[in-house]
Short mmCIF file of C-alpha atoms in Angstrom, two decimals:
data_model
loop_
_atom_site.label_atom_id
_atom_site.label_comp_id
_atom_site.label_asym_id
_atom_site.label_seq_id
_atom_site.Cartn_x
_atom_site.Cartn_y
_atom_site.Cartn_z
CA MET A 1 -10.74 31.51 -20.67
CA SER A 2 -8.92 30.26 -17.55
CA VAL A 3 -8.39 26.66 -16.48
CA LEU A 4 -10.94 27.21 -13.69
CA ASP A 5 -13.51 28.25 -16.29
CA LEU A 6 -12.86 25.06 -18.23
CA LEU A 7 -13.48 22.97 -15.11
CA LYS A 8 -16.95 24.44 -14.50
CA PRO A 9 -19.89 22.13 -15.31
CA ALA A 10 -21.30 22.55 -18.79
CA PRO A 11 -24.65 24.41 -18.67
CA ASN A 12 -27.85 22.57 -19.61
CA ARG A 13 -29.04 23.23 -23.13
CA GLU A 14 -32.60 23.63 -24.33
CA LYS A 15 -34.24 20.19 -24.55
CA ILE A 16 -34.40 18.50 -27.95
CA GLN A 17 -38.07 17.76 -28.70
CA ASP A 18 -37.68 15.43 -31.67
CA GLU A 19 -37.74 11.89 -30.20
CA ALA A 20 -35.99 10.37 -33.22
CA LYS A 21 -33.17 12.89 -32.89
CA VAL A 22 -32.95 12.23 -29.14
CA LYS A 23 -32.48 8.50 -29.78
CA LYS A 24 -29.88 9.15 -32.47
CA GLU A 25 -27.96 11.65 -30.31
CA TYR A 26 -28.07 9.40 -27.24
CA LYS A 27 -26.67 6.47 -29.20
CA TYR A 28 -23.87 8.61 -30.66
CA TRP A 29 -22.86 10.37 -27.43
CA ARG A 30 -23.04 7.28 -25.22
CA LEU A 31 -20.64 5.47 -27.56
CA ARG A 32 -18.32 8.47 -27.91
CA THR A 33 -18.30 9.11 -24.16
CA PHE A 34 -17.65 5.47 -23.44
CA TYR A 35 -14.68 4.95 -25.75
CA GLY A 36 -13.22 8.31 -24.68
CA MET A 37 -13.35 7.23 -21.02
CA TYR A 38 -12.07 3.76 -21.85
CA ILE A 39 -9.02 4.87 -23.79
CA GLY A 40 -8.29 7.69 -21.34
CA TYR A 41 -8.36 5.51 -18.24
CA ALA A 42 -6.26 2.79 -19.90
CA PHE A 43 -3.55 5.40 -20.44
CA TYR A 44 -3.82 6.63 -16.86
CA TYR A 45 -2.48 3.18 -16.00
CA PHE A 46 0.50 3.72 -18.29
CA THR A 47 1.74 6.53 -16.05
CA ARG A 48 0.66 4.88 -12.78
CA LYS A 49 2.36 1.50 -13.25
CA SER A 50 5.41 2.50 -15.31
CA PHE A 51 7.60 2.68 -12.19
CA THR A 52 6.74 -0.90 -11.13
CA PHE A 53 8.46 -2.39 -14.16
CA ALA A 54 11.46 -0.09 -13.88
CA MET A 55 12.11 -1.26 -10.28
CA PRO A 56 14.51 -4.16 -10.95
CA ALA A 57 16.69 -1.96 -13.17
CA MET A 58 16.60 0.85 -10.57
CA ILE A 59 17.72 -1.60 -7.87
CA ARG A 60 20.63 -2.60 -10.10
CA ASP A 61 21.58 0.88 -11.34
CA LEU A 62 20.87 3.06 -8.29
CA GLY A 63 21.30 0.59 -5.43
CA PHE A 64 17.83 1.13 -3.92
CA ASP A 65 16.37 -1.58 -1.67
CA LYS A 66 12.78 -2.89 -1.42
CA ALA A 67 11.87 -0.59 1.46
CA GLN A 68 12.95 2.54 -0.48
CA LEU A 69 11.16 1.53 -3.66
CA GLY A 70 8.14 0.49 -1.63
CA MET A 71 8.14 3.94 -0.05
CA LEU A 72 7.83 5.53 -3.50
CA GLY A 73 4.85 3.27 -4.12
CA SER A 74 3.34 4.37 -0.81
CA ILE A 75 3.87 8.04 -1.65
CA LEU A 76 1.98 7.60 -4.90
CA ALA A 77 -0.80 5.64 -3.18
CA ILE A 78 -1.28 8.21 -0.41
CA SER A 79 -1.23 11.22 -2.72
CA TYR A 80 -3.53 9.41 -5.13
CA GLY A 81 -5.93 8.35 -2.38
CA VAL A 82 -6.22 11.86 -0.91
CA SER A 83 -6.56 13.35 -4.38
CA LYS A 84 -9.22 10.79 -5.32
CA PHE A 85 -11.38 11.91 -2.40
CA LEU A 86 -10.90 15.64 -2.91
CA SER A 87 -11.17 15.43 -6.68
CA GLY A 88 -14.32 13.34 -6.21
CA ILE A 89 -15.92 16.26 -4.38
CA ILE A 90 -14.67 18.73 -6.99
CA SER A 91 -15.53 16.55 -10.00
CA ASP A 92 -19.20 16.30 -8.96
CA ARG A 93 -19.31 20.04 -9.58
CA SER A 94 -16.95 20.09 -12.58
CA ASN A 95 -16.85 19.25 -16.27
CA PRO A 96 -15.35 15.72 -16.52
CA ARG A 97 -14.20 16.45 -20.06
CA TYR A 98 -11.47 18.84 -18.93
CA PHE A 99 -10.98 17.40 -15.46
CA MET A 100 -9.96 14.01 -16.78
CA GLY A 101 -7.99 15.29 -19.76
CA ILE A 102 -5.91 17.84 -17.87
CA GLY A 103 -5.15 15.27 -15.17
CA LEU A 104 -3.82 12.80 -17.75
CA ILE A 105 -1.62 15.42 -19.39
CA LEU A 106 -0.06 16.34 -16.04
CA THR A 107 0.60 12.71 -15.08
CA GLY A 108 2.48 12.36 -18.36
CA ILE A 109 4.59 15.42 -17.60
CA PHE A 110 5.53 14.18 -14.11
CA ASN A 111 6.46 10.73 -15.45
CA ILE A 112 8.95 12.44 -17.74
CA PHE A 113 10.33 14.52 -14.85
CA PHE A 114 10.69 11.32 -12.78
CA GLY A 115 12.66 9.71 -15.59
CA LEU A 116 14.99 12.73 -15.72
CA SER A 117 15.77 12.48 -11.97
CA SER A 118 18.52 10.59 -10.13
CA VAL A 119 18.07 11.36 -6.40
CA PHE A 120 15.47 9.98 -4.01
CA TRP A 121 13.86 13.28 -2.95
CA LEU A 122 13.14 14.22 -6.57
CA PHE A 123 11.73 10.75 -7.23
CA ALA A 124 9.47 11.20 -4.19
CA LEU A 125 8.37 14.69 -5.27
CA PHE A 126 7.51 13.83 -8.86
CA TRP A 127 5.92 10.48 -7.99
CA GLY A 128 3.78 12.19 -5.37
CA LEU A 129 2.66 14.80 -7.92
CA ASN A 130 1.96 12.01 -10.38
CA GLY A 131 -0.23 10.35 -7.76
CA TRP A 132 -2.09 13.59 -7.12
CA PHE A 133 -3.12 13.99 -10.74
CA GLN A 134 -3.78 10.26 -11.10
CA GLY A 135 -6.66 11.03 -8.73
CA TRP A 136 -8.26 13.08 -11.50
CA GLY A 137 -9.06 9.99 -13.56
CA TRP A 138 -11.59 7.84 -11.67
CA PRO A 139 -14.16 10.36 -10.27
CA PRO A 140 -15.00 11.94 -13.66
CA CYS A 141 -15.58 8.44 -15.06
CA ALA A 142 -17.86 7.57 -12.12
CA LYS A 143 -19.85 10.73 -12.82
CA LEU A 144 -20.11 10.00 -16.55
CA LEU A 145 -21.12 6.37 -16.02
CA THR A 146 -23.77 7.38 -13.49
CA HIS A 147 -25.27 10.05 -15.72
CA TRP A 148 -25.11 8.21 -19.06
CA TYR A 149 -26.07 4.66 -17.93
CA SER A 150 -29.05 3.65 -15.74
CA GLN A 151 -28.90 1.20 -12.83
CA SER A 152 -30.44 -1.69 -14.78
CA GLU A 153 -27.51 -1.65 -17.23
CA ARG A 154 -24.79 0.08 -15.24
CA GLY A 155 -23.18 -3.08 -13.87
CA ARG A 156 -22.40 -4.32 -17.38
CA TRP A 157 -21.24 -0.98 -18.77
CA TRP A 158 -19.22 -0.16 -15.67
CA SER A 159 -17.60 -3.58 -15.80
CA ILE A 160 -16.71 -3.17 -19.47
CA TRP A 161 -15.25 0.26 -18.74
CA SER A 162 -13.31 -1.15 -15.77
CA THR A 163 -11.45 -3.48 -18.11
CA SER A 164 -9.67 -0.37 -19.39
CA HIS A 165 -7.20 -0.54 -16.53
CA ASN A 166 -6.69 -4.26 -17.21
CA LEU A 167 -5.89 -3.39 -20.81
CA GLY A 168 -3.46 -0.71 -19.68
CA GLY A 169 -2.11 -2.95 -16.93
CA ALA A 170 -1.60 -5.86 -19.35
CA ILE A 171 0.25 -3.80 -21.93
CA ILE A 172 2.45 -1.82 -19.54
CA PRO A 173 4.57 -4.75 -18.22
CA ILE A 174 5.39 -5.86 -21.75
CA VAL A 175 6.17 -2.34 -22.99
CA CYS A 176 8.02 -1.06 -19.92
CA ALA A 177 9.95 -4.24 -19.22
CA PHE A 178 11.12 -4.19 -22.86
CA LEU A 179 12.07 -0.50 -22.67
CA ALA A 180 13.86 -0.92 -19.32
CA GLN A 181 15.78 -3.97 -20.49
CA SER A 182 16.64 -2.61 -23.96
CA PHE A 183 17.21 1.11 -23.38
CA GLY A 184 17.37 1.63 -19.61
CA TRP A 185 14.74 2.26 -16.92
CA ARG A 186 14.32 5.95 -17.79
CA TYR A 187 12.68 5.09 -21.12
CA ALA A 188 10.06 3.11 -19.16
CA LEU A 189 8.96 6.54 -17.87
CA TYR A 190 9.52 8.69 -20.97
CA VAL A 191 7.42 6.70 -23.43
CA PRO A 192 4.30 6.35 -21.23
CA GLY A 193 4.62 10.03 -20.26
CA LEU A 194 4.67 11.29 -23.84
CA SER A 195 1.83 8.94 -24.80
CA CYS A 196 -0.40 10.26 -22.02
CA ILE A 197 0.15 13.89 -22.95
CA PHE A 198 -1.15 13.11 -26.43
CA ILE A 199 -4.11 11.02 -25.18
CA GLY A 200 -5.05 13.76 -22.69
CA PHE A 201 -5.77 16.13 -25.57
CA PHE A 202 -7.63 13.34 -27.37
CA ILE A 203 -10.11 12.77 -24.52
CA ILE A 204 -10.69 16.51 -24.09
CA ASN A 205 -11.85 16.40 -27.70
CA ARG A 206 -14.03 13.30 -27.21
CA LEU A 207 -15.81 13.76 -23.88
CA ARG A 208 -18.78 15.92 -22.89
CA ASP A 209 -20.55 16.47 -19.57
CA THR A 210 -24.09 15.27 -18.76
CA PRO A 211 -26.86 14.39 -21.27
CA GLU A 212 -28.67 17.56 -20.19
CA SER A 213 -25.67 19.65 -21.31
CA LEU A 214 -26.36 18.40 -24.84
CA GLY A 215 -30.11 19.03 -24.74
CA LEU A 216 -30.96 15.41 -23.93
CA PRO A 217 -33.15 14.05 -21.11
CA ASN A 218 -31.55 12.28 -18.16
CA VAL A 219 -30.90 8.59 -18.72
CA GLU A 220 -33.73 7.38 -16.46
CA LYS A 221 -36.29 9.37 -18.47
CA PHE A 222 -34.72 8.17 -21.70
CA HIS A 223 -35.10 4.54 -20.57
CA ASN A 224 -38.49 5.14 -18.87
CA GLU A 225 -37.07 3.90 -15.57
CA PRO A 226 -38.11 5.12 -12.10
CA VAL A 227 -35.79 7.61 -10.47
CA LYS A 228 -34.67 6.22 -7.09
CA VAL A 229 -32.96 9.21 -5.63
CA VAL A 230 -34.32 11.85 -3.31
CA ASP A 231 -34.74 15.36 -4.70
CA GLU A 232 -33.72 14.36 -8.22
CA ASN A 233 -35.60 17.38 -9.56
CA ARG A 234 -33.67 19.85 -7.43
CA LEU A 235 -31.24 21.96 -9.42
CA ALA A 236 -28.28 21.26 -7.16
CA LEU A 237 -27.06 19.88 -3.88
CA SER A 238 -24.47 21.76 -1.89
CA SER A 239 -21.04 20.23 -1.43
CA LYS A 240 -21.81 19.93 2.29
CA GLU A 241 -25.05 18.00 1.63
CA ILE A 242 -23.30 15.69 -0.80
CA LEU A 243 -20.41 14.97 1.55
CA VAL A 244 -22.18 14.82 4.92
CA ASP A 245 -25.69 13.48 4.19
CA TYR A 246 -24.92 11.05 1.39
CA VAL A 247 -21.38 9.95 2.22
CA LEU A 248 -20.15 10.52 5.79
CA LYS A 249 -23.50 9.59 7.39
CA ASN A 250 -23.98 6.63 5.07
CA LYS A 251 -23.14 3.34 6.82
CA PHE A 252 -23.02 1.46 3.52
CA ILE A 253 -20.28 3.74 2.18
CA TRP A 254 -18.20 3.14 5.32
CA VAL A 255 -18.52 -0.67 5.00
CA LEU A 256 -17.56 -0.51 1.34
CA ALA A 257 -14.65 1.84 2.04
CA ILE A 258 -13.16 -0.39 4.76
CA SER A 259 -13.49 -3.51 2.60
CA TYR A 260 -11.85 -1.57 -0.26
CA PHE A 261 -8.77 -1.10 1.95
CA PHE A 262 -8.15 -4.85 2.17
CA VAL A 263 -9.02 -5.54 -1.48
CA TYR A 264 -6.49 -2.93 -2.57
CA VAL A 265 -3.70 -4.27 -0.37
CA ILE A 266 -4.04 -7.51 -2.37
CA ARG A 267 -4.42 -5.89 -5.74
CA GLN A 268 -1.54 -3.45 -5.29
CA ALA A 269 0.74 -6.05 -3.72
CA VAL A 270 0.29 -8.44 -6.63
CA ASN A 271 0.79 -5.60 -9.12
CA ASP A 272 3.85 -4.12 -7.45
CA TRP A 273 5.72 -7.07 -5.93
CA LEU A 274 5.08 -10.35 -7.74
CA PHE A 275 7.10 -9.20 -10.76
CA LEU A 276 10.09 -8.89 -8.41
CA TYR A 277 9.12 -12.12 -6.60
CA LEU A 278 9.26 -14.11 -9.84
CA ILE A 279 12.71 -12.69 -10.63
CA GLU A 280 14.20 -13.13 -7.13
CA LYS A 281 12.51 -16.31 -5.93
CA LYS A 282 12.09 -18.27 -9.15
CA GLY A 283 14.92 -16.86 -11.24
CA TYR A 284 12.74 -15.71 -14.15
CA SER A 285 14.14 -13.12 -16.54
CA MET A 286 12.45 -9.70 -16.74
CA THR A 287 10.77 -10.73 -19.99
CA VAL A 288 9.41 -14.02 -18.62
CA ALA A 289 8.33 -12.41 -15.35
CA SER A 290 6.50 -9.62 -17.20
CA SER A 291 4.74 -12.13 -19.46
CA THR A 292 3.60 -14.01 -16.33
CA VAL A 293 2.34 -10.84 -14.59
CA PHE A 294 0.50 -10.02 -17.83
CA TRP A 295 -2.00 -12.80 -16.99
CA PHE A 296 -3.01 -11.06 -13.76
CA GLU A 297 -4.54 -8.30 -15.87
CA VAL A 298 -6.01 -10.74 -18.40
CA GLY A 299 -7.70 -12.61 -15.56
CA GLY A 300 -8.89 -9.29 -14.17
CA PHE A 301 -10.36 -8.37 -17.57
CA PHE A 302 -12.62 -11.43 -17.55
CA GLY A 303 -13.26 -11.21 -13.81
CA ILE A 304 -14.62 -7.69 -14.16
CA LEU A 305 -16.90 -8.63 -17.05
CA SER A 306 -18.15 -11.70 -15.19
CA ALA A 307 -18.74 -9.79 -11.96
CA GLY A 308 -20.75 -7.11 -13.75
CA TRP A 309 -22.85 -9.67 -15.63
CA PHE A 310 -23.49 -11.82 -12.55
CA SER A 311 -24.53 -8.82 -10.44
CA ASP A 312 -26.90 -7.50 -13.13
CA LYS A 313 -28.37 -10.76 -14.42
CA ILE A 314 -28.11 -13.36 -11.66
CA PHE A 315 -28.46 -11.11 -8.60
CA ARG A 316 -30.65 -8.41 -10.26
CA GLY A 317 -28.52 -5.39 -9.45
CA ARG A 318 -27.24 -6.59 -6.07
CA ARG A 319 -23.46 -6.20 -5.90
CA GLY A 320 -23.02 -7.78 -2.44
CA PRO A 321 -23.18 -11.49 -3.33
CA VAL A 322 -20.59 -11.22 -6.09
CA ASN A 323 -18.30 -9.10 -3.91
CA ALA A 324 -18.40 -11.67 -1.11
CA LEU A 325 -17.99 -14.75 -3.31
CA PHE A 326 -15.11 -13.30 -5.32
CA SER A 327 -13.35 -12.21 -2.11
CA LEU A 328 -13.61 -15.76 -0.79
CA CYS A 329 -12.18 -17.21 -4.00
CA VAL A 330 -9.23 -14.80 -4.09
CA ILE A 331 -8.07 -16.26 -0.75
CA VAL A 332 -7.88 -19.69 -2.39
CA ALA A 333 -5.99 -18.30 -5.40
CA ILE A 334 -3.41 -16.54 -3.18
CA ILE A 335 -2.75 -19.69 -1.13
CA LEU A 336 -2.35 -21.84 -4.25
CA PHE A 337 0.17 -19.38 -5.74
CA TRP A 338 2.01 -19.16 -2.40
CA LYS A 339 2.28 -22.92 -1.97
CA ASN A 340 3.50 -23.48 -5.53
CA PRO A 341 7.27 -23.00 -5.14
CA GLY A 342 8.25 -24.89 -8.27
CA ILE A 343 9.35 -23.29 -11.53
CA ASN A 344 6.37 -23.75 -13.84
CA ILE A 345 5.63 -20.77 -16.05
CA LEU A 346 2.25 -22.08 -17.26
CA LEU A 347 1.00 -22.82 -13.75
CA ASP A 348 2.29 -19.51 -12.40
CA SER A 349 0.60 -17.66 -15.27
CA PHE A 350 -2.67 -19.52 -14.65
CA LEU A 351 -2.65 -18.72 -10.94
CA MET A 352 -1.80 -15.09 -11.65
CA GLY A 353 -4.84 -15.04 -13.91
CA MET A 354 -7.00 -16.56 -11.16
CA MET A 355 -5.87 -13.93 -8.64
CA GLY A 356 -6.67 -11.22 -11.17
CA PHE A 357 -10.09 -12.72 -11.98
CA PHE A 358 -11.21 -12.75 -8.36
CA VAL A 359 -9.62 -9.54 -7.04
CA PHE A 360 -10.75 -7.25 -9.85
CA GLY A 361 -14.40 -8.27 -9.49
CA PRO A 362 -14.86 -6.65 -6.05
CA GLN A 363 -12.39 -3.92 -6.96
CA MET A 364 -14.86 -2.84 -9.65
CA LEU A 365 -18.19 -3.66 -7.95
CA ILE A 366 -17.34 -1.87 -4.70
CA GLY A 367 -17.02 1.31 -6.78
CA ILE A 368 -20.40 0.73 -8.42
CA ALA A 369 -22.01 -0.02 -5.05
CA ALA A 370 -20.60 3.18 -3.57
CA ALA A 371 -22.11 5.23 -6.41
CA GLU A 372 -25.47 3.46 -6.19
CA LEU A 373 -25.80 3.53 -2.39
CA SER A 374 -25.18 7.27 -2.11
CA HIS A 375 -26.86 9.75 -4.47
CA LYS A 376 -26.63 10.20 -8.21
CA LYS A 377 -25.21 13.69 -7.73
CA ALA A 378 -22.72 12.37 -5.17
CA ALA A 379 -21.26 9.57 -7.31
CA GLY A 380 -17.83 11.18 -7.61
CA THR A 381 -17.69 12.04 -3.90
CA ALA A 382 -18.83 8.58 -2.76
CA THR A 383 -16.45 6.69 -5.03
CA GLY A 384 -13.66 9.15 -4.22
CA PHE A 385 -14.21 8.64 -0.48
CA ALA A 386 -14.15 4.85 -0.85
CA GLY A 387 -11.16 5.20 -3.14
CA THR A 388 -9.25 7.04 -0.44
CA PHE A 389 -9.49 3.96 1.76
CA ALA A 390 -8.54 1.81 -1.22
CA TYR A 391 -5.34 3.71 -1.72
CA LEU A 392 -4.54 3.70 1.97
CA GLY A 393 -4.55 -0.06 1.39
CA ALA A 394 -2.37 0.46 -1.66
CA ALA A 395 0.00 2.54 0.48
CA MET A 396 0.23 -0.36 2.95
CA ALA A 397 1.21 -2.56 0.02
CA GLY A 398 4.15 -0.25 -0.67
CA GLY A 399 6.64 0.70 2.06
CA PRO A 400 5.08 -1.27 4.96
CA LEU A 401 4.72 -4.48 2.94
CA GLY A 402 8.20 -3.92 1.51
CA TRP A 403 9.50 -3.76 5.10
CA VAL A 404 7.61 -6.97 6.02
CA THR A 405 9.13 -8.70 2.99
CA GLU A 406 12.64 -7.51 3.87
CA ARG A 407 12.25 -8.72 7.47
CA TYR A 408 10.18 -11.88 7.13
CA GLY A 409 10.75 -12.85 3.51
CA TRP A 410 8.16 -13.76 0.92
CA GLU A 411 6.39 -16.02 3.45
CA GLY A 412 5.49 -12.93 5.46
CA PHE A 413 4.31 -11.24 2.27
CA PHE A 414 1.80 -14.01 1.50
CA VAL A 415 0.59 -14.22 5.11
CA VAL A 416 -0.39 -10.54 4.90
CA LEU A 417 -2.22 -11.07 1.58
CA THR A 418 -4.16 -14.05 2.93
CA PHE A 419 -5.21 -12.09 6.04
CA CYS A 420 -6.44 -9.22 3.85
CA GLY A 421 -8.52 -11.62 1.76
CA VAL A 422 -10.20 -13.01 4.88
CA MET A 423 -10.97 -9.51 6.19
CA ALA A 424 -12.44 -8.38 2.86
CA PHE A 425 -14.76 -11.40 2.76
CA LEU A 426 -15.98 -10.93 6.34
CA ILE A 427 -16.66 -7.21 5.90
CA LEU A 428 -18.48 -7.59 2.55
CA LEU A 429 -20.65 -10.54 3.62
CA PRO A 430 -23.29 -8.45 5.51
CA LEU A 431 -24.06 -6.50 2.29
CA TRP A 432 -25.28 -9.69 0.56
CA THR A 433 -28.96 -8.62 0.51
CA VAL A 434 -28.48 -4.86 -0.02
CA SER A 435 -29.43 -3.44 -3.44
CA SER A 436 -30.30 0.16 -2.60
CA ASN A 437 -30.08 2.66 0.22
CA PRO A 438 -33.35 2.63 2.22
CA LYS A 439 -33.05 6.42 2.58
CA MET A 440 -33.69 6.73 -1.16
CA VAL A 441 -37.34 6.82 -2.13
CA GLU A 442 -38.94 6.89 -5.55
CA SER A 443 -39.83 10.36 -6.72
#
């Protein structure tokens, strides 16, 4: 069997007729699918963010400047963004079990190759390849969440799953900063790389494709909920129909994608640069700076859970109000952090947590909205398309923002972040009342 055969969607099995067995199997496979995705995506973050916490040591050992290191971040963001879009199209017609697992294994391998390198062009090559296979993580999860969880519950489950990257993001600064400081920056790449190779095989073992591939009914029938997508009973949509009709011609996807750009500039900038800011501007050690950045992910963990709960329970499945309100609040959090020049670890940690709380809410809900406002069979394509814009924003937070910081200092850095917060709020505000795509009719 070739790799291409492994990536093909799993065929539907004959339907299980015993209702008691269906309930038992659904409970088992939903849990197994969920923890497989959760663990897998947390480890994707190990190989995506490892470089960030090796940067100070690389500046010291290799003499790189902020613009060069920022360029490596931009290379990863661009390759990841393009891959996220293309892999979104492919993953809608693939088996997420192997798609996600193979991608994680390859990111681990390229982290190790990066750690073995010493010249810029090899760093750029291996970090670009890492970014490409990083793009194999999100779309399979979007497909699995859309097929295994219905709209009435998806906000909560998606938000819980989204905390996986906060878990990975919270652990990685502690682990990698310790490794870089104790054993050298290369070990901050080796250890995450080896870990992800192992976890890649683990999630291949854990995951399966759709409920139908296991002989189960689709999740809407299982929950006795109306199906709100056109042609749900058709066997398949072509790749062209998925891309053109439900993504490129969908005004809601474009609004979400553009807002994603500005949200990700903020998110990536905080992730990639504030660790260095705390060391350079406030004189914190690598250990203290990493423990402060840790609270960005902790805040994001609770922000994601709160955003999912609010959108499901308070706004009855509407993602727009929470997206707009959280975007407004992140502007306040950025300004407070910016205008707090004093050395106060507790206050800095608290404000890092507030930025995480408010930026990760829309970061997660924009992805859900993209899946829900397209077509169930286009979830990977829609989220991948929006994700491409997100990682164009992440690319801007790399080399270009590094150049701004070199030229205009940290004041220029925070001006850019504040502007992006304002733009995200203004773009998301018109979606306040939108809960579904009017083109979708009940079947």
